[in-house]
Amino acid sequence: MRWEDFKASLSDFWFEFRREKSGIVGMVILIFFIVLAVFAPYIAPADASAHWRDVPYWQNLPRAVPPAWTNVFSTKKKPPHLILQPASTDVRQMGQITENTFVFEYDFTYDDYPTDLMLLISANITDPAKPPTLVLTATRPDGTTVDLVSTKLAGSGVGEQRLLISSLKDFKARLVGFAREYENPEVASTLEYQLIDPMRILFSEAKEGIMTAKGAAPLKGKYVFTAKVYTFNPADEISEPKLVMAGKVYGLLGTDTLRRDLFSGLVWGTRVSLAVGIVSSVLTTLIGVIYGVASAYFGGWTDEAMQRVAEIVASIPVLPLLIIIFEFYKPTIWPVIILMTLFSWPGTNKVVRSMGFQLKEMQYVEAARALGAGGRWIILRHMMPQILPYVFASIALGVPGYVLLEAGLSFLGLGDVSRVTWGQILHDAQGSAAALNGMWWWVVPPGLAIAMLGLSFALLGSALNKILSPKMRTL
Amino acid sequence: MGYGRYIVVRVLNALLVLVIAVFLVSLIFSSVADRELRAQIEEQIAAQMKNPELLKIFSVNKTARDIWYQTQKEILYKRYGLDRPLLQRVMSRAIDQLKLDMGKSHTLRSATGSSDVSRIILEALPRTILLFTTATIIVTIIGLILGLKAAQRAGSMLDKSLSIFALITYSFPMWWVGMLAIILFSYYLDLLPSGGMTSIPPPEGTLERIADIIYHMILPVSTAVLVSFGGWAYTARSVVLSQFQEDYVMAARAKGVPERKVLYKHVLRAAAPPIVTMMVFGLLGSLGGAMISEIVFNWPGMGRLYWIALQEHDVPVLLGNTTFSIILYLASLVIMDLIYGLLDPRVKVGAQVAV
Amino acid sequence: MPLLEVRNLKAYYLTSRGPVKAVDNVSFDLERGESLGLAGESGCGKSTLGFSLINLLPPPGKIVDGSIKIDGIEVVGKPDEELRREVRWKKISMIFQGAMNALNPVLTIGDQLSEPLIYHQGVSKVEATERVKEHLELVGLDPDIYKRYPHELSGGMKQRAVIAMALLEHPDVIIADEPTTALDVIVQAQILNLLKSLKKKLNLSIIFISHDLAVISEIADRLAIMYAGEIVEIGPSENLYLNPRHPYTQKLLGAIPRLKKKVERLEFIPGAPPNLIHPPSGCRFHPRCPYRFEPCDKEEPPFIEVEPGHYVRCHLFAKR
């Protein structure tokens, strides 16, 4: 085929394709996913995928909270996730002891309480026997001051430390003590200690009911947190303090129970689904086409034998076999693809073979053979161009199946564990009973992404089919 | 080829595939299991060598140590059958699987308390069949009715929306739709049970029990139906539509056959065999989806057994479940083949009698 | 009054690119007991004409204008249900290409043949079976074929069954659409002989459609030649064969090899049949016509009677 012809047929194709609305829709969705996959490191944290199973990596995020935009639809405003930088810093030297004072301001204007309070701090400690001490106090908008905690930071080493203050016993005890002054003593004595939420006390009006979920009313206004860190060696350094107000909503898609940002997972998962879907489908179709054309070309008993083999492969159930293989070999992504294609080519083979048989009977093929054309020439020159349109449509239509299969295997907890996939996110959701607990933000987006990616290829495939195979056009 | 011979050929074919597939499973399993077994044997010997008396001898005589090591290894290899060639071991394992002699589960027990793998699976199998068959029957009925209607009015609103619906649901993971259904109907609306096969404790009386199971089946079955019926209807539509363009339809109309009879007697009868063929693949594809859906609905069938066995790394159950899945899959194939044979006279009564 | 009277019939396929004028302004008559051959290249509209006559054009085909009277009854515009009950198969039936797909592969021959009797005449199943068996014998088939499925029969047997099917209700007109095309030569001859003998025995009125003039010459009393949706020449077979007038007919006859006459070389007709969405102006054959002259591409030629009963649509014969 000459280049001009190719260009002409391409522009013809584009002209036809533009009129297929469904094909255009499919293309737009697909481009969206391709952009996500290609620019994943810029859209989401670049190391999010590699650290997906690294629990500490995600510890600064809130646990299992819905997306931030849910506030728009709710009359009860939930606090977002905030990382506060110190409003002022002060260092005082008192002999061997250094007092670092960091003041944080938190504007609390929400109808619900933050889930957690965390302090992040970089410390360079020379003597592990003398760990620094932290004293944290809060001044509430009503003027009351609460000592929240007084604790030792971890001993030695350099680097960022993370202190989950809201889970400290001391923190809870002090706030409960604070609340008892206001709460009805009868209520206070009957309450189960386990059920008291210290964060609620911290951000509630100081009045009767402060200790119960029903009675507490949020106290809105400016909270000032003063963190004093004492170090006992002049060489010790304390820097980059941050106070984390873990919100009740987070980011575009919320978080899961391991505090992972689901948006990052979704973005990075695009790569796997796209790669597995496309590469498997291309490979399967290629194998199927080569096998089918060869079978049709040789004919006779070779064809008979090849089709028997294909029939046997076709009736081997893929899923149970793949489950076994995955469980025992724990392969990474590329073997996964090859394994999936290994069992799936007979369908394409069957169609291509019957097309091949029809083509073989065509007069121009017979004429070519009569003129002494060789087998390869006939296949490449006369049969392939006729089969090729089918190949493109078949590749596109095959993708959703592989996306689904990969997702299904991931959902079972199988598949490549070195990166995040949509199926794995749903696996974790199932493991944490996300559906039973109504955590829709964990369940809906990955499944929708699977469905949408599949849909885009299904739309593209059916549009291609309509354009490229004239028989379908009348339907 | 008469119907009887056709059945025999199809069944033999399925048996052949079963043997090949189970052989493959044993092969996959053996190559890994042997590696682990060898490592375990090495460890065992190393532990035995720590015996102080042996150490005393070996410190003097190095060759004695090597000989002792070799004999010990041979004894253990023999005990675990590692001395036989790989193919033989794979074969005997495959034969065990085919005889349903699948060993004991490490962690799971059947309702009667047996740890026998085939017992555990035989308990789960009918539950999977119950769910899957019910869904399949409903999907077939809805799919055929809608497909016929759409084919009759090709290009109408119904036809177009059916095509779009089929395209959309084509790429929906059934198990994910199940999760959505649970969020909507169990969590938010609190209408239907989120999972399980019976209430806990199950109600008294046979009728109440059956009603209870049906109540628990509503959500999983509707999920399967919702995801599958579009594709089935679309398949039926395409086949029926292509039959409509056949000459015999024109001939029937020319003969003055009423349109209803043309549709139900001629087109539907002729469309049935290709519909069955095309649906074989859809059906078997949805078997996998249905088994994964069991996990979501906590339905105590083979799919959930997979989930538990995978979590516990219970290898005998995994292997057994795989064998049974293959059997179930091939049995469905044979049933479809039999139906096909009944519908297609070319199979039913045999080949040409005259040329 | 002729048995079948077709006047100014127009049947178009209404496609998105514009109407395909497959049958344009066709008029002819058919007398009782007569057989009319309808010949032309493939794509000239002869099959469309056949299907128009039983009012069963496959969509998007449609009769847009004209009249068809069978035994005095106007069938164009008659509601489908009335057509089904009163006209189809009773007044007019069709012999399809039986070796192709005119028989439903999943129903028995008897089942399919007895249908018109059961649905039209309310005949009981037993009686229908008897009648079907009679007709199977009439076309030279073993009545036991009744229980067979189409795939168990050879092409020739299927064709006979399809002929039997067309005869069941003794219709006034039978359309035979390429009834021998897909058969091999010996079977073709058998089927033609069968049709000829049936015609004589039952005094059938047949419209015989074929692209093969040699086949048509065996059976047709009169012959009509179609080109690009129009009848360009019609007349008694003898006259047309021996003295073709229209340049297209001449070319068409020249393209047939003959045994008895020495032919210097087989003729072929340069060019291809025209696009029926935008047919050529004037005479539709003018782009391929060797005798083309001044009015041909401007004026539509008139239908001229050159001998009694022999009409030609060509400017060459116009009196000027």
Tab-separated table of N, CA, C and O in Angstrom, chain A residues 1 284-298 347-362 364-365 375-396 464-465 467-470:
chain	number	residue	atom	x	y	z
A	1	MET	N	0.847	-1.198	0.000
A	1	MET	CA	0.000	0.000	0.000
A	1	MET	C	0.880	1.245	0.000
A	1	MET	O	1.795	1.376	0.792
A	284	THR	N	-3.381	-11.542	22.685
A	284	THR	CA	-4.361	-12.588	22.390
A	284	THR	C	-4.792	-12.523	20.941
A	284	THR	O	-4.857	-13.539	20.250
A	285	THR	N	-5.111	-11.309	20.495
A	285	THR	CA	-5.599	-11.179	19.129
A	285	THR	C	-4.530	-11.616	18.143
A	285	THR	O	-4.825	-12.319	17.177
A	286	LEU	N	-3.288	-11.221	18.412
A	286	LEU	CA	-2.208	-11.614	17.504
A	286	LEU	C	-2.084	-13.133	17.430
A	286	LEU	O	-2.042	-13.714	16.344
A	287	ILE	N	-2.043	-13.755	18.611
A	287	ILE	CA	-1.931	-15.220	18.619
A	287	ILE	C	-3.106	-15.831	17.864
A	287	ILE	O	-2.936	-16.690	16.995
A	288	GLY	N	-4.306	-15.341	18.180
A	288	GLY	CA	-5.505	-15.875	17.549
A	288	GLY	C	-5.473	-15.707	16.043
A	288	GLY	O	-5.826	-16.618	15.293
A	289	VAL	N	-5.033	-14.532	15.586
A	289	VAL	CA	-5.026	-14.259	14.144
A	289	VAL	C	-4.016	-15.156	13.447
A	289	VAL	O	-4.323	-15.799	12.436
A	290	ILE	N	-2.815	-15.230	14.002
A	290	ILE	CA	-1.788	-16.050	13.364
A	290	ILE	C	-2.240	-17.508	13.311
A	290	ILE	O	-2.193	-18.168	12.274
A	291	TYR	N	-2.746	-17.974	14.449
A	291	TYR	CA	-3.194	-19.359	14.523
A	291	TYR	C	-4.329	-19.619	13.545
A	291	TYR	O	-4.330	-20.609	12.815
A	292	GLY	N	-5.296	-18.699	13.535
A	292	GLY	CA	-6.464	-18.882	12.675
A	292	GLY	C	-6.112	-18.844	11.202
A	292	GLY	O	-6.574	-19.674	10.416
A	293	VAL	N	-5.288	-17.868	10.829
A	293	VAL	CA	-4.900	-17.754	9.419
A	293	VAL	C	-4.116	-18.992	9.001
A	293	VAL	O	-4.366	-19.574	7.940
A	294	ALA	N	-3.200	-19.409	9.854
A	294	ALA	CA	-2.401	-20.585	9.523
A	294	ALA	C	-3.308	-21.792	9.353
A	294	ALA	O	-3.197	-22.554	8.386
A	295	SER	N	-4.236	-21.947	10.291
A	295	SER	CA	-5.140	-23.091	10.243
A	295	SER	C	-5.946	-23.085	8.949
A	295	SER	O	-6.081	-24.104	8.278
A	296	ALA	N	-6.462	-21.891	8.606
A	296	ALA	CA	-7.263	-21.798	7.384
A	296	ALA	C	-6.389	-22.024	6.160
A	296	ALA	O	-6.800	-22.664	5.199
A	297	TYR	N	-5.176	-21.491	6.196
A	297	TYR	CA	-4.320	-21.584	5.023
A	297	TYR	C	-3.918	-23.027	4.748
A	297	TYR	O	-4.004	-23.503	3.624
A	298	PHE	N	-3.502	-23.727	5.795
A	298	PHE	CA	-3.066	-25.103	5.580
A	298	PHE	C	-4.240	-26.014	5.282
A	298	PHE	O	-4.151	-26.884	4.427
A	347	GLY	N	-10.999	-17.869	20.755
A	347	GLY	CA	-12.140	-17.157	20.186
A	347	GLY	C	-11.774	-16.428	18.912
A	347	GLY	O	-12.419	-16.591	17.871
A	348	THR	N	-10.697	-15.644	18.975
A	348	THR	CA	-10.243	-14.910	17.793
A	348	THR	C	-9.877	-15.882	16.683
A	348	THR	O	-10.215	-15.671	15.521
A	349	ASN	N	-9.189	-16.937	17.071
A	349	ASN	CA	-8.767	-17.943	16.098
A	349	ASN	C	-9.948	-18.445	15.277
A	349	ASN	O	-9.884	-18.565	14.070
A	350	LYS	N	-11.055	-18.698	15.977
A	350	LYS	CA	-12.220	-19.279	15.318
A	350	LYS	C	-12.772	-18.339	14.249
A	350	LYS	O	-13.042	-18.750	13.125
A	351	VAL	N	-12.922	-17.075	14.631
A	351	VAL	CA	-13.473	-16.105	13.683
A	351	VAL	C	-12.536	-15.934	12.498
A	351	VAL	O	-12.956	-15.968	11.337
A	352	VAL	N	-11.238	-15.755	12.815
A	352	VAL	CA	-10.271	-15.500	11.753
A	352	VAL	C	-10.182	-16.701	10.815
A	352	VAL	O	-10.086	-16.553	9.599
A	353	ARG	N	-10.255	-17.891	11.393
A	353	ARG	CA	-10.167	-19.085	10.556
A	353	ARG	C	-11.309	-19.111	9.562
A	353	ARG	O	-11.117	-19.387	8.380
A	354	SER	N	-12.530	-18.836	10.029
A	354	SER	CA	-13.651	-18.913	9.090
A	354	SER	C	-13.539	-17.805	8.047
A	354	SER	O	-13.876	-18.011	6.882
A	355	MET	N	-13.015	-16.628	8.463
A	355	MET	CA	-12.782	-15.574	7.474
A	355	MET	C	-11.736	-16.048	6.467
A	355	MET	O	-11.876	-15.842	5.262
A	356	GLY	N	-10.701	-16.681	6.984
A	356	GLY	CA	-9.628	-17.164	6.135
A	356	GLY	C	-10.153	-18.154	5.108
A	356	GLY	O	-9.789	-18.096	3.936
A	357	PHE	N	-11.050	-19.049	5.546
A	357	PHE	CA	-11.592	-20.036	4.618
A	357	PHE	C	-12.388	-19.372	3.506
A	357	PHE	O	-12.301	-19.755	2.346
A	358	GLN	N	-13.156	-18.349	3.894
A	358	GLN	CA	-13.921	-17.635	2.863
A	358	GLN	C	-12.974	-16.970	1.873
A	358	GLN	O	-13.182	-17.015	0.670
A	359	LEU	N	-11.919	-16.335	2.439
A	359	LEU	CA	-10.991	-15.612	1.575
A	359	LEU	C	-10.276	-16.566	0.636
A	359	LEU	O	-10.015	-16.240	-0.515
A	360	LYS	N	-9.975	-17.751	1.163
A	360	LYS	CA	-9.234	-18.711	0.364
A	360	LYS	C	-10.010	-19.078	-0.891
A	360	LYS	O	-9.433	-19.355	-1.931
A	361	GLU	N	-11.341	-19.081	-0.755
A	361	GLU	CA	-12.184	-19.451	-1.886
A	361	GLU	C	-12.332	-18.297	-2.870
A	361	GLU	O	-12.816	-18.477	-3.969
A	362	MET	N	-11.967	-17.074	-2.414
A	362	MET	CA	-12.123	-15.916	-3.285
A	362	MET	C	-11.306	-16.110	-4.551
A	362	MET	O	-10.207	-16.647	-4.527
A	364	TYR	N	-9.692	-13.994	-6.341
A	364	TYR	CA	-8.396	-13.342	-6.498
A	364	TYR	C	-7.298	-14.092	-5.749
A	364	TYR	O	-6.139	-14.064	-6.152
A	365	VAL	N	-7.704	-14.798	-4.682
A	365	VAL	CA	-6.694	-15.599	-3.995
A	365	VAL	C	-6.332	-16.820	-4.844
A	365	VAL	O	-5.167	-17.176	-5.005
A	375	GLY	N	2.869	-19.151	-0.252
A	375	GLY	CA	1.970	-19.114	0.887
A	375	GLY	C	2.058	-17.819	1.661
A	375	GLY	O	1.052	-17.202	1.986
A	376	ARG	N	3.293	-17.397	1.930
A	376	ARG	CA	3.453	-16.212	2.754
A	376	ARG	C	2.914	-14.987	2.029
A	376	ARG	O	2.288	-14.129	2.614
A	377	TRP	N	3.190	-14.930	0.745
A	377	TRP	CA	2.720	-13.816	-0.062
A	377	TRP	C	1.191	-13.739	-0.021
A	377	TRP	O	0.606	-12.688	0.192
A	378	ILE	N	0.547	-14.897	-0.192
A	378	ILE	CA	-0.921	-14.904	-0.207
A	378	ILE	C	-1.459	-14.453	1.136
A	378	ILE	O	-2.365	-13.631	1.216
A	379	ILE	N	-0.855	-14.987	2.194
A	379	ILE	CA	-1.351	-14.630	3.526
A	379	ILE	C	-1.166	-13.142	3.770
A	379	ILE	O	-2.094	-12.436	4.171
A	380	LEU	N	0.043	-12.638	3.513
A	380	LEU	CA	0.339	-11.242	3.844
A	380	LEU	C	-0.385	-10.277	2.925
A	380	LEU	O	-0.926	-9.268	3.355
A	381	ARG	N	-0.376	-10.602	1.652
A	381	ARG	CA	-0.821	-9.641	0.658
A	381	ARG	C	-2.332	-9.704	0.451
A	381	ARG	O	-2.971	-8.699	0.220
A	382	HIS	N	-2.880	-10.904	0.522
A	382	HIS	CA	-4.285	-11.031	0.144
A	382	HIS	C	-5.210	-11.303	1.314
A	382	HIS	O	-6.351	-10.882	1.312
A	383	MET	N	-4.734	-12.050	2.301
A	383	MET	CA	-5.647	-12.396	3.384
A	383	MET	C	-5.586	-11.378	4.517
A	383	MET	O	-6.610	-10.948	5.035
A	384	MET	N	-4.383	-10.978	4.899
A	384	MET	CA	-4.253	-10.091	6.049
A	384	MET	C	-5.007	-8.768	5.894
A	384	MET	O	-5.698	-8.352	6.806
A	385	PRO	N	-4.876	-8.080	4.737
A	385	PRO	CA	-5.577	-6.796	4.624
A	385	PRO	C	-7.081	-6.927	4.850
A	385	PRO	O	-7.718	-5.997	5.345
A	386	GLN	N	-7.642	-8.082	4.489
A	386	GLN	CA	-9.074	-8.270	4.697
A	386	GLN	C	-9.377	-8.521	6.168
A	386	GLN	O	-10.439	-8.173	6.665
A	387	ILE	N	-8.432	-9.192	6.839
A	387	ILE	CA	-8.678	-9.578	8.222
A	387	ILE	C	-8.365	-8.428	9.166
A	387	ILE	O	-8.952	-8.305	10.230
A	388	LEU	N	-7.460	-7.554	8.748
A	388	LEU	CA	-6.964	-6.495	9.631
A	388	LEU	C	-8.061	-5.644	10.288
A	388	LEU	O	-7.989	-5.393	11.493
A	389	PRO	N	-9.065	-5.196	9.526
A	389	PRO	CA	-10.098	-4.388	10.178
A	389	PRO	C	-10.720	-5.132	11.352
A	389	PRO	O	-10.953	-4.560	12.428
A	390	TYR	N	-10.967	-6.420	11.125
A	390	TYR	CA	-11.534	-7.212	12.214
A	390	TYR	C	-10.589	-7.212	13.407
A	390	TYR	O	-11.020	-7.147	14.561
A	391	VAL	N	-9.280	-7.272	13.116
A	391	VAL	CA	-8.299	-7.340	14.191
A	391	VAL	C	-8.411	-6.128	15.107
A	391	VAL	O	-8.454	-6.254	16.328
A	392	PHE	N	-8.516	-4.933	14.508
A	392	PHE	CA	-8.587	-3.727	15.338
A	392	PHE	C	-9.817	-3.751	16.235
A	392	PHE	O	-9.742	-3.494	17.431
A	393	ALA	N	-10.942	-4.067	15.633
A	393	ALA	CA	-12.169	-4.106	16.418
A	393	ALA	C	-12.057	-5.165	17.507
A	393	ALA	O	-12.470	-4.941	18.657
A	394	SER	N	-11.457	-6.285	17.163
A	394	SER	CA	-11.362	-7.387	18.110
A	394	SER	C	-10.465	-7.018	19.294
A	394	SER	O	-10.752	-7.367	20.435
A	395	ILE	N	-9.381	-6.290	18.999
A	395	ILE	CA	-8.504	-5.855	20.088
A	395	ILE	C	-9.283	-4.961	21.043
A	395	ILE	O	-9.293	-5.177	22.253
A	396	ALA	N	-9.970	-3.976	20.480
A	396	ALA	CA	-10.697	-3.033	21.332
A	396	ALA	C	-11.768	-3.758	22.143
A	396	ALA	O	-11.921	-3.521	23.342
A	464	LEU	N	-15.649	0.868	15.656
A	464	LEU	CA	-14.714	0.343	14.656
A	464	LEU	C	-15.381	-0.752	13.825
A	464	LEU	O	-15.264	-0.795	12.603
A	465	ASN	N	-16.086	-1.615	14.531
A	465	ASN	CA	-16.772	-2.711	13.867
A	465	ASN	C	-17.734	-2.194	12.824
A	465	ASN	O	-17.807	-2.700	11.708
A	467	ILE	N	-17.692	0.674	11.291
A	467	ILE	CA	-17.051	1.355	10.161
A	467	ILE	C	-16.293	0.368	9.290
A	467	ILE	O	-16.361	0.415	8.072
A	468	LEU	N	-15.572	-0.536	9.959
A	468	LEU	CA	-14.615	-1.347	9.210
A	468	LEU	C	-15.228	-2.588	8.586
A	468	LEU	O	-14.729	-3.090	7.599
A	469	SER	N	-16.291	-3.114	9.188
A	469	SER	CA	-16.877	-4.286	8.538
A	469	SER	C	-18.216	-3.885	7.957
A	469	SER	O	-19.178	-3.669	8.663
A	470	PRO	N	-18.272	-3.769	6.641
A	470	PRO	CA	-19.452	-3.231	5.966
A	470	PRO	C	-20.711	-4.042	6.227
A	470	PRO	O	-21.796	-3.501	6.175
